[in-house]
Short mmCIF file of C-alpha atoms in Angstrom, two decimals:
data_model
loop_
_atom_site.label_atom_id
_atom_site.label_comp_id
_atom_site.label_asym_id
_atom_site.label_seq_id
_atom_site.Cartn_x
_atom_site.Cartn_y
_atom_site.Cartn_z
CA MET A 1 -45.02 90.91 -16.33
CA ALA A 2 -42.30 88.67 -18.09
CA LYS A 3 -39.54 88.62 -18.56
CA GLU A 4 -37.39 87.60 -21.34
CA LYS A 5 -34.31 86.45 -20.32
CA THR A 6 -30.63 84.22 -21.71
CA VAL A 7 -29.19 81.00 -20.45
CA TYR A 8 -27.72 78.31 -22.13
CA VAL A 9 -28.55 74.67 -22.76
CA CYS A 10 -26.81 71.34 -23.13
CA SER A 11 -28.10 70.04 -26.58
CA ASN A 12 -26.27 66.48 -25.23
CA CYS A 13 -29.19 66.41 -21.76
CA GLY A 14 -31.10 70.26 -21.35
CA GLN A 15 -28.71 71.10 -18.07
CA GLU A 16 -29.19 74.91 -18.46
CA SER A 17 -26.39 77.59 -17.00
CA PRO A 18 -26.33 81.01 -16.51
CA LYS A 19 -22.96 80.76 -18.54
CA TRP A 20 -21.24 79.20 -21.18
CA VAL A 21 -19.19 76.64 -19.48
CA GLY A 22 -17.44 73.65 -22.67
CA LYS A 23 -17.68 70.78 -20.04
CA CYS A 24 -21.53 70.10 -19.27
CA PRO A 25 -21.53 69.32 -15.48
CA SER A 26 -24.28 66.79 -15.82
CA CYS A 27 -23.69 64.41 -18.55
CA GLY A 28 -20.05 65.16 -19.00
CA ALA A 29 -20.02 66.39 -22.90
CA TRP A 30 -17.48 69.57 -24.72
CA ASN A 31 -18.71 72.26 -26.06
CA THR A 32 -22.58 71.44 -26.58
CA TYR A 33 -24.12 74.21 -24.55
CA VAL A 34 -26.14 76.48 -27.09
CA GLU A 35 -27.56 79.83 -25.81
CA GLU A 36 -31.22 80.78 -25.81
CA ILE A 37 -33.70 83.32 -24.59
CA VAL A 38 -36.48 82.32 -22.27
CA ARG A 39 -39.71 84.27 -20.93
CA LYS A 40 -40.01 83.58 -17.04
CA GLU A 41 -43.71 84.20 -15.83
CA THR A 42 -43.84 85.82 -12.93
CA VAL A 43 -46.66 82.75 -12.17
CA ASN A 44 -45.40 79.40 -12.63
CA LYS A 45 -47.07 79.08 -16.53
CA ARG A 46 -46.90 75.41 -18.13
CA PRO A 47 -48.66 74.20 -21.18
CA VAL A 48 -51.72 72.64 -20.64
CA SER A 49 -53.58 70.17 -22.75
CA GLY A 50 -56.77 71.63 -22.90
CA MET A 51 -58.72 68.34 -21.39
CA GLU A 52 -60.61 67.98 -18.55
CA THR A 53 -60.21 64.65 -16.71
CA ALA A 54 -60.01 63.37 -13.40
CA LYS A 55 -57.34 63.62 -10.83
CA ALA A 56 -55.39 60.61 -10.64
CA LYS A 57 -55.72 59.12 -6.71
CA PRO A 58 -53.57 56.50 -5.17
CA VAL A 59 -54.47 52.44 -5.45
CA THR A 60 -52.94 49.26 -4.01
CA LEU A 61 -50.87 46.89 -6.14
CA ASP A 62 -54.33 44.54 -5.65
CA GLU A 63 -56.59 46.77 -7.30
CA ILE A 64 -54.71 46.88 -10.39
CA ALA A 65 -56.11 45.35 -13.85
CA ALA A 66 -52.77 43.04 -15.19
CA ASP A 67 -54.72 43.02 -18.15
CA ASP A 68 -52.69 42.86 -21.34
CA GLU A 69 -53.14 46.80 -22.10
CA PRO A 70 -55.23 47.18 -25.57
CA ARG A 71 -53.26 47.67 -28.76
CA ILE A 72 -54.42 49.56 -32.05
CA ASP A 73 -53.68 46.90 -35.30
CA LEU A 74 -51.68 48.98 -38.10
CA HIS A 75 -52.81 46.48 -40.84
CA ASP A 76 -48.81 46.04 -40.88
CA ALA A 77 -47.17 42.73 -39.88
CA GLU A 78 -43.70 44.22 -39.80
CA LEU A 79 -44.55 48.07 -37.69
CA ASN A 80 -46.49 45.43 -35.26
CA ARG A 81 -44.16 42.85 -34.66
CA VAL A 82 -41.55 45.97 -33.55
CA LEU A 83 -44.25 47.78 -31.53
CA GLY A 84 -44.51 44.87 -29.75
CA GLY A 85 -48.12 43.61 -31.06
CA GLY A 86 -49.47 46.60 -32.17
CA LEU A 87 -50.63 50.83 -30.88
CA VAL A 88 -50.81 50.50 -27.19
CA GLN A 89 -53.76 53.05 -26.73
CA GLY A 90 -52.08 56.39 -24.72
CA SER A 91 -48.46 55.51 -25.98
CA LEU A 92 -46.37 58.31 -26.87
CA VAL A 93 -43.93 56.68 -30.27
CA LEU A 94 -41.47 58.41 -31.31
CA ILE A 95 -39.91 57.49 -34.84
CA GLY A 96 -36.82 58.59 -36.76
CA GLY A 97 -34.26 58.39 -39.39
CA GLU A 98 -32.21 60.86 -41.69
CA PRO A 99 -34.44 63.28 -44.19
CA GLY A 100 -35.57 61.32 -46.89
CA ILE A 101 -35.21 57.77 -46.00
CA GLY A 102 -39.43 57.58 -45.91
CA LYS A 103 -40.62 58.56 -42.01
CA SER A 104 -43.29 60.11 -43.42
CA THR A 105 -44.33 57.34 -46.06
CA LEU A 106 -44.09 54.78 -43.49
CA VAL A 107 -46.97 56.46 -40.58
CA LEU A 108 -49.25 57.82 -44.04
CA GLN A 109 -49.46 54.76 -45.39
CA THR A 110 -50.10 52.74 -42.28
CA ILE A 111 -52.60 55.43 -41.51
CA LEU A 112 -54.50 55.42 -44.26
CA ARG A 113 -54.95 51.58 -44.07
CA ILE A 114 -56.61 52.14 -40.57
CA PRO A 115 -60.22 52.90 -41.18
CA GLU A 116 -61.79 52.15 -38.49
CA LYS A 117 -59.82 54.74 -36.43
CA ARG A 118 -60.69 58.77 -36.51
CA ILE A 119 -56.73 59.62 -36.70
CA LEU A 120 -55.90 63.32 -37.05
CA TYR A 121 -52.42 63.87 -39.03
CA ILE A 122 -50.47 67.51 -37.63
CA SER A 123 -48.14 68.64 -40.43
CA GLY A 124 -45.78 71.41 -40.11
CA GLU A 125 -42.95 70.71 -42.59
CA GLU A 126 -45.45 70.02 -45.71
CA SER A 127 -48.36 71.65 -47.02
CA ALA A 128 -51.73 69.86 -47.03
CA ARG A 129 -51.45 69.54 -50.64
CA GLN A 130 -47.47 68.29 -50.37
CA LEU A 131 -49.25 64.95 -48.26
CA LYS A 132 -52.67 64.72 -51.02
CA LEU A 133 -49.73 64.55 -53.42
CA ARG A 134 -47.43 61.74 -51.15
CA ALA A 135 -51.41 60.34 -50.77
CA ASP A 136 -52.22 60.00 -54.14
CA ARG A 137 -48.82 58.32 -54.64
CA LEU A 138 -49.31 55.79 -52.13
CA SER A 139 -52.70 54.73 -53.54
CA GLY A 140 -54.25 55.09 -50.20
CA THR A 141 -57.20 57.06 -49.26
CA SER A 142 -59.17 56.61 -45.54
CA ALA A 143 -62.19 59.19 -44.60
CA ASP A 144 -61.60 59.37 -41.05
CA CYS A 145 -57.78 60.64 -41.58
CA LEU A 146 -58.57 64.33 -40.87
CA ILE A 147 -55.42 66.46 -41.39
CA VAL A 148 -53.84 69.90 -40.40
CA CYS A 149 -50.90 72.01 -40.99
CA GLU A 150 -50.18 73.89 -37.72
CA THR A 151 -46.88 74.19 -35.48
CA SER A 152 -48.23 75.75 -31.87
CA LEU A 153 -48.89 73.68 -29.16
CA GLU A 154 -51.97 75.73 -28.11
CA GLN A 155 -53.50 74.83 -31.60
CA ILE A 156 -52.97 71.63 -31.81
CA TYR A 157 -55.02 71.25 -28.33
CA VAL A 158 -57.89 73.19 -29.34
CA HIS A 159 -57.98 70.61 -33.18
CA ILE A 160 -57.94 67.63 -30.12
CA LYS A 161 -60.70 68.96 -28.28
CA ASN A 162 -62.51 69.33 -31.76
CA THR A 163 -61.94 66.29 -33.19
CA ARG A 164 -61.65 64.14 -30.88
CA PRO A 165 -59.10 61.37 -32.69
CA ASP A 166 -57.81 58.09 -31.91
CA LEU A 167 -54.68 58.92 -33.23
CA VAL A 168 -52.90 62.01 -33.27
CA ILE A 169 -49.47 62.07 -35.17
CA ILE A 170 -47.39 64.72 -35.31
CA ASP A 171 -44.80 65.09 -37.69
CA SER A 172 -42.47 66.66 -36.30
CA ILE A 173 -41.63 67.47 -33.01
CA GLN A 174 -39.10 69.93 -34.14
CA THR A 175 -41.13 72.26 -35.69
CA ILE A 176 -43.98 72.48 -32.74
CA SER A 177 -43.16 75.56 -30.93
CA THR A 178 -45.83 76.75 -27.35
CA GLU A 179 -46.27 80.26 -26.16
CA THR A 180 -45.43 79.83 -22.71
CA LEU A 181 -41.34 79.84 -24.45
CA GLU A 182 -39.99 82.64 -26.64
CA SER A 183 -37.10 80.52 -27.96
CA SER A 184 -37.35 79.14 -31.16
CA PRO A 185 -39.41 75.72 -32.71
CA GLY A 186 -36.32 72.76 -32.29
CA SER A 187 -34.48 74.53 -29.42
CA ILE A 188 -33.72 71.99 -26.54
CA ALA A 189 -36.43 74.67 -24.87
CA GLN A 190 -39.30 73.91 -26.94
CA VAL A 191 -38.83 70.27 -27.72
CA ARG A 192 -38.26 69.58 -24.19
CA GLU A 193 -41.86 71.59 -22.91
CA CYS A 194 -43.72 70.54 -26.44
CA SER A 195 -42.94 66.21 -25.93
CA ALA A 196 -44.18 66.64 -21.77
CA SER A 197 -46.89 67.89 -22.46
CA ILE A 198 -47.76 65.76 -25.54
CA LEU A 199 -46.91 63.54 -22.79
CA ARG A 200 -49.14 64.28 -20.73
CA PHE A 201 -52.38 64.24 -22.94
CA ALA A 202 -51.98 61.12 -24.37
CA LYS A 203 -51.69 59.41 -20.76
CA GLU A 204 -54.78 62.03 -19.63
CA THR A 205 -56.87 60.74 -22.37
CA HIS A 206 -55.56 57.40 -23.66
CA THR A 207 -54.83 58.57 -26.73
CA ALA A 208 -51.77 57.39 -29.10
CA VAL A 209 -49.51 59.60 -30.18
CA ILE A 210 -46.66 59.39 -32.47
CA LEU A 211 -44.02 61.74 -33.13
CA ILE A 212 -41.54 61.88 -35.99
CA GLY A 213 -38.07 63.32 -34.61
CA HIS A 214 -35.09 64.55 -36.69
CA ILE A 215 -31.26 63.75 -36.07
CA ASN A 216 -28.21 65.26 -35.95
CA LYS A 217 -25.06 64.47 -37.69
CA GLU A 218 -24.09 61.91 -35.09
CA GLY A 219 -26.84 59.45 -36.61
CA SER A 220 -29.29 60.17 -32.75
CA ILE A 221 -31.61 61.86 -31.85
CA ALA A 222 -32.07 65.76 -31.91
CA GLY A 223 -32.63 67.33 -29.51
CA PRO A 224 -32.08 67.30 -25.89
CA LYS A 225 -31.56 63.55 -24.55
CA VAL A 226 -34.85 63.96 -22.38
CA LEU A 227 -36.70 64.28 -25.55
CA GLU A 228 -36.02 59.64 -25.39
CA HIS A 229 -36.27 59.47 -22.28
CA ILE A 230 -40.04 61.24 -22.40
CA VAL A 231 -41.56 58.95 -24.69
CA ASP A 232 -42.41 55.11 -24.75
CA THR A 233 -40.96 54.24 -27.57
CA VAL A 234 -38.41 55.40 -29.84
CA LEU A 235 -37.96 53.20 -33.23
CA GLN A 236 -34.86 53.96 -35.76
CA PHE A 237 -35.99 53.47 -39.35
CA GLU A 238 -32.65 53.06 -41.26
CA GLY A 239 -31.30 52.62 -44.31
CA ASP A 240 -28.97 53.25 -46.98
CA GLN A 241 -30.50 55.67 -49.74
CA HIS A 242 -28.77 54.43 -53.00
CA TYR A 243 -31.01 50.90 -51.88
CA MET A 244 -34.05 50.26 -51.99
CA TYR A 245 -34.24 48.25 -47.86
CA ARG A 246 -34.21 50.24 -45.11
CA ILE A 247 -34.48 48.82 -41.67
CA LEU A 248 -36.88 49.73 -39.15
CA ARG A 249 -35.48 48.76 -35.43
CA SER A 250 -36.85 49.13 -31.81
CA ILE A 251 -34.29 51.49 -29.49
CA LYS A 252 -36.70 51.59 -26.38
CA ASN A 253 -39.95 50.29 -25.79
CA ARG A 254 -41.98 49.86 -22.37
CA PHE A 255 -44.53 47.81 -23.62
CA GLY A 256 -42.64 44.86 -26.00
CA SER A 257 -39.08 44.00 -26.85
CA THR A 258 -35.85 46.15 -28.46
CA ALA A 259 -35.13 42.48 -30.39
CA GLU A 260 -37.42 43.31 -32.28
CA LEU A 261 -37.19 44.74 -36.83
CA GLY A 262 -38.13 45.34 -39.34
CA ILE A 263 -37.21 45.52 -43.17
CA TYR A 264 -38.51 47.10 -45.70
CA GLU A 265 -38.64 48.24 -49.95
CA MET A 266 -38.83 50.99 -51.03
CA ARG A 267 -40.82 50.96 -54.33
CA GLN A 268 -42.55 53.76 -56.23
CA ASP A 269 -45.59 53.33 -54.64
CA GLY A 270 -44.16 53.18 -51.38
CA LEU A 271 -42.78 51.38 -48.57
CA ARG A 272 -43.18 47.26 -48.97
CA GLN A 273 -43.21 44.79 -46.62
CA VAL A 274 -40.06 42.04 -46.59
CA SER A 275 -41.61 39.07 -44.72
CA ASN A 276 -39.18 36.73 -46.02
CA PRO A 277 -35.38 39.02 -46.69
CA SER A 278 -33.71 36.00 -46.87
CA GLU A 279 -34.99 35.01 -50.75
CA LEU A 280 -33.93 39.46 -51.64
CA LEU A 281 -31.20 39.30 -50.37
CA LEU A 282 -29.32 36.57 -51.94
CA SER A 283 -28.52 37.08 -55.69
CA GLN A 284 -30.62 34.30 -57.51
CA ASP A 285 -27.25 32.45 -59.59
CA HIS A 286 -23.37 32.84 -58.40
CA GLU A 287 -22.13 29.31 -59.72
CA GLY A 288 -19.14 28.92 -60.73
CA MET A 289 -18.26 32.36 -59.21
CA SER A 290 -15.21 33.32 -56.60
CA GLY A 291 -15.40 34.77 -53.52
CA ILE A 292 -18.78 34.72 -52.37
CA ALA A 293 -19.93 32.94 -49.47
CA ILE A 294 -23.42 32.84 -47.77
CA ALA A 295 -24.03 32.71 -44.20
CA SER A 296 -26.52 32.90 -41.61
CA ALA A 297 -27.07 36.31 -39.27
CA ILE A 298 -29.19 37.29 -36.75
CA GLU A 299 -30.41 40.86 -36.36
CA GLY A 300 -32.60 41.53 -33.26
CA ILE A 301 -34.73 37.89 -32.66
CA ARG A 302 -34.53 37.32 -36.40
CA PRO A 303 -32.54 35.02 -38.53
CA PHE A 304 -32.04 35.25 -42.32
CA LEU A 305 -29.13 34.81 -44.57
CA ILE A 306 -26.85 36.93 -46.45
CA GLU A 307 -24.30 37.06 -49.34
CA THR A 308 -21.13 38.42 -48.05
CA GLN A 309 -18.74 38.78 -51.52
CA ALA A 310 -15.25 39.88 -51.47
CA LEU A 311 -12.26 40.25 -54.08
CA VAL A 312 -8.40 39.29 -53.52
CA SER A 313 -5.98 40.70 -55.34
CA SER A 314 -2.25 41.84 -55.56
CA ALA A 315 -1.19 45.10 -54.58
CA VAL A 316 -1.24 47.73 -57.52
CA TYR A 317 0.56 50.34 -55.10
CA GLY A 318 3.02 49.77 -52.81
CA ASN A 319 0.46 49.88 -49.66
CA PRO A 320 -2.48 47.04 -50.39
CA GLN A 321 -6.26 48.18 -49.91
CA ARG A 322 -8.47 47.66 -46.97
CA SER A 323 -12.36 48.39 -47.78
CA ALA A 324 -15.42 46.66 -46.35
CA THR A 325 -18.91 47.54 -46.99
CA GLY A 326 -21.40 47.03 -44.29
CA PHE A 327 -19.02 44.68 -41.80
CA ASP A 328 -16.10 46.62 -39.38
CA ILE A 329 -13.31 47.56 -41.24
CA ARG A 330 -11.84 47.33 -37.87
CA ARG A 331 -12.96 43.40 -37.44
CA MET A 332 -11.94 42.43 -41.32
CA ASN A 333 -8.26 43.50 -40.81
CA MET A 334 -8.58 40.86 -37.15
CA LEU A 335 -9.86 38.84 -39.00
CA LEU A 336 -7.03 38.55 -41.64
CA ALA A 337 -4.53 38.58 -38.95
CA VAL A 338 -5.47 35.36 -37.46
CA LEU A 339 -5.51 33.48 -41.50
CA GLU A 340 -2.05 35.25 -41.59
CA LYS A 341 -0.59 34.26 -38.39
CA ARG A 342 -2.89 30.84 -37.78
CA VAL A 343 -3.38 29.86 -40.84
CA GLY A 344 -0.08 30.94 -42.55
CA PHE A 345 -1.81 31.88 -45.31
CA LYS A 346 -0.07 35.92 -47.42
CA LEU A 347 -2.12 38.15 -47.82
CA ALA A 348 -0.42 41.35 -46.84
CA GLN A 349 0.53 41.96 -50.38
CA LYS A 350 -2.52 42.21 -51.27
CA ASP A 351 -5.86 44.66 -51.89
CA VAL A 352 -8.80 43.19 -49.90
CA PHE A 353 -11.86 44.00 -50.76
CA LEU A 354 -15.47 43.08 -49.10
CA ASN A 355 -19.17 43.88 -49.28
CA ILE A 356 -22.54 42.93 -47.64
CA ALA A 357 -25.08 42.27 -50.66
CA GLY A 358 -28.10 44.55 -50.45
CA GLY A 359 -27.07 47.72 -48.69
CA LEU A 360 -27.05 45.55 -45.13
CA LYS A 361 -24.96 46.88 -41.91
CA VAL A 362 -24.26 43.73 -40.53
CA ASN A 363 -23.20 43.48 -36.76
CA ASP A 364 -23.79 39.87 -36.04
CA PRO A 365 -20.23 38.17 -34.99
CA ALA A 366 -22.10 34.89 -36.60
CA ILE A 367 -20.96 35.84 -40.17
CA ASP A 368 -16.20 35.89 -39.49
CA LEU A 369 -16.73 32.31 -40.73
CA ALA A 370 -17.73 33.76 -43.90
CA VAL A 371 -16.49 36.60 -44.48
CA ILE A 372 -13.30 34.70 -43.93
CA SER A 373 -14.14 32.39 -46.54
CA ALA A 374 -15.21 34.29 -48.86
CA ILE A 375 -12.14 36.13 -48.83
CA LEU A 376 -10.14 32.68 -48.41
CA SER A 377 -12.21 31.74 -51.66
CA SER A 378 -11.06 34.60 -53.96
CA ASN A 379 -7.55 34.45 -52.91
CA MET A 380 -7.37 31.45 -54.50
CA ASP A 381 -10.14 31.49 -57.35
CA THR A 382 -12.01 28.25 -55.97
CA THR A 383 -15.69 28.48 -55.93
CA ILE A 384 -17.56 27.02 -52.43
CA GLU A 385 -21.00 25.04 -53.25
CA PRO A 386 -24.24 27.28 -53.65
CA GLU A 387 -25.62 24.65 -50.94
CA ILE A 388 -23.33 25.92 -47.91
CA CYS A 389 -24.57 27.72 -45.77
CA MET A 390 -22.66 28.71 -42.02
CA ALA A 391 -22.59 30.12 -39.37
CA GLY A 392 -19.37 30.76 -36.52
CA GLU A 393 -17.31 33.81 -34.75
CA ILE A 394 -13.33 33.41 -35.34
CA GLY A 395 -11.30 33.72 -31.63
CA LEU A 396 -8.14 35.22 -32.29
CA SER A 397 -6.08 31.99 -32.28
CA GLY A 398 -7.57 30.77 -34.69
CA GLU A 399 -10.55 28.76 -33.41
CA ILE A 400 -14.51 28.62 -34.00
CA ARG A 401 -16.40 30.36 -31.50
CA PRO A 402 -19.58 29.46 -30.98
CA VAL A 403 -22.59 31.06 -31.56
CA ASN A 404 -26.28 32.62 -29.93
CA ARG A 405 -29.62 30.83 -31.16
CA ILE A 406 -27.73 28.18 -33.93
CA GLU A 407 -31.02 25.83 -33.96
CA GLN A 408 -33.03 29.75 -35.80
CA ARG A 409 -30.08 29.97 -37.58
CA ILE A 410 -30.50 25.94 -39.58
CA GLY A 411 -33.84 26.36 -39.15
CA GLU A 412 -33.75 29.48 -41.99
CA ALA A 413 -31.05 28.08 -43.71
CA GLU A 414 -33.22 24.21 -44.39
CA LYS A 415 -36.54 26.52 -45.17
CA LEU A 416 -34.53 27.96 -48.00
CA GLY A 417 -33.23 24.79 -49.89
CA PHE A 418 -29.44 24.65 -48.53
CA LYS A 419 -28.64 21.26 -47.61
CA ARG A 420 -24.88 21.65 -45.87
CA PHE A 421 -24.51 24.04 -42.86
CA ILE A 422 -20.88 24.28 -41.32
CA LEU A 423 -21.79 25.22 -37.08
CA PRO A 424 -19.06 25.29 -34.61
CA LYS A 425 -18.92 21.89 -32.51
CA TYR A 426 -19.35 23.03 -29.26
CA ASN A 427 -23.22 24.32 -30.61
CA LEU A 428 -24.21 20.45 -31.26
CA GLN A 429 -24.65 20.42 -27.23
CA GLY A 430 -28.37 20.68 -26.56
CA LEU A 431 -29.24 20.18 -30.74
CA ASN A 432 -31.82 17.97 -31.84
CA ALA A 433 -29.93 17.35 -35.33
CA SER A 434 -32.98 13.98 -36.04
CA LYS A 435 -35.35 15.92 -37.40
CA LEU A 436 -33.42 17.86 -39.61
CA LYS A 437 -32.86 17.62 -43.39
CA ILE A 438 -29.67 19.64 -43.14
CA GLU A 439 -26.58 17.94 -42.91
CA LEU A 440 -24.37 19.89 -39.99
CA ILE A 441 -21.37 19.76 -40.25
CA PRO A 442 -19.67 20.47 -36.91
CA VAL A 443 -16.20 22.43 -37.01
CA ARG A 444 -13.41 23.59 -34.12
CA LYS A 445 -10.70 25.58 -36.16
CA VAL A 446 -10.60 27.57 -38.74
CA GLU A 447 -8.51 24.24 -40.64
CA GLU A 448 -11.60 22.48 -40.53
CA ALA A 449 -13.85 25.00 -42.06
CA PHE A 450 -11.28 24.90 -45.81
CA ARG A 451 -11.52 21.28 -45.32
CA ALA A 452 -14.59 21.02 -45.81
CA LEU A 453 -15.06 23.69 -48.48
CA PHE A 454 -12.09 22.98 -49.96
CA GLY A 455 -11.22 20.02 -49.45
#
């Protein structure tokens, strides 16, 4: 006989409590406990995968084969690189992102390009007709891609047992529920139990599973934090809906590096891979325009050139405005203070607006030099030569600090035809400049960089 009872569960870490508490004793978060109605069985019944597999037995390290994990080629260079070379068989991958950002579009267009694998797409949010309309828009068909609309975990295992797929897609994990729990789909207990059961199925049968997940208003994966610990890989799909670029980041990856980055362009017929983002992020012609500087940035381990735009004008109101798009506003205020204190440029009564072209958000400190160069260029209404690229972090004393991966940054600028590259003087150590066709201008302080730019 099953008994119903009410428990309070922390939405951050999944800790249970018989009564409501303000501060979670496990993770320390405030006001995260929510009420859930659960049904406790008289026996310890858990959702099962429905697959009969042999039990594992202990083996020594010498008996374990150290071969590379077999991977599934997804025929998408960006997605393959972010995953570490492809999708590992038996892995559980979670893709999260804002509503409407393109998670389902990315997954659907990817599986339509894999005709050699049998794929089962389980949709808990959309109807089969909606998926058909999206597939027609993506101009893709696959005879071995099976679609089923289902939200019951037990029925999902029945479909898997009948079709024996090589890859399973679940869209989304927040809509799936198991009969062993009384709580509603999307609750902490349901997400935790369903994802743990799917993990056991993936490991026992060596079937790759891709989960699509929602995110909360803070930008992290919705549901208990244990969900991110259960899966093998967590991918974050992000971007501004008003811009056409999307970035796929790897937050956690047990089979590859978390420093990789994939860039896509949203189009009418789906997401297009951007193999060379530098050419798209740079405007075609900015000759004769002030307030524009080109920076060589690194996102993950991928170099690309970005256009930094600044506008400085006299303040109309008493308090000058400070605005930054795609750049940390607090860091911009620090750079303005360095300009005023160390270099002597008076910007206290000026409005300063900063924009990173293309709608990207860049956290690389190496673009500091381009930021202050663009601000100064706009303030003096003097153009920076379009053939100059730069990279350097600005310290509080006005020194230009060294940056990492300088060879990749210079190589990207040289590949796109830039003639001169301003870099920190310390980065010249160990750098073989004889093979480079680009002129290197080492600088130690902000004043030296300004003399190289403006004479």
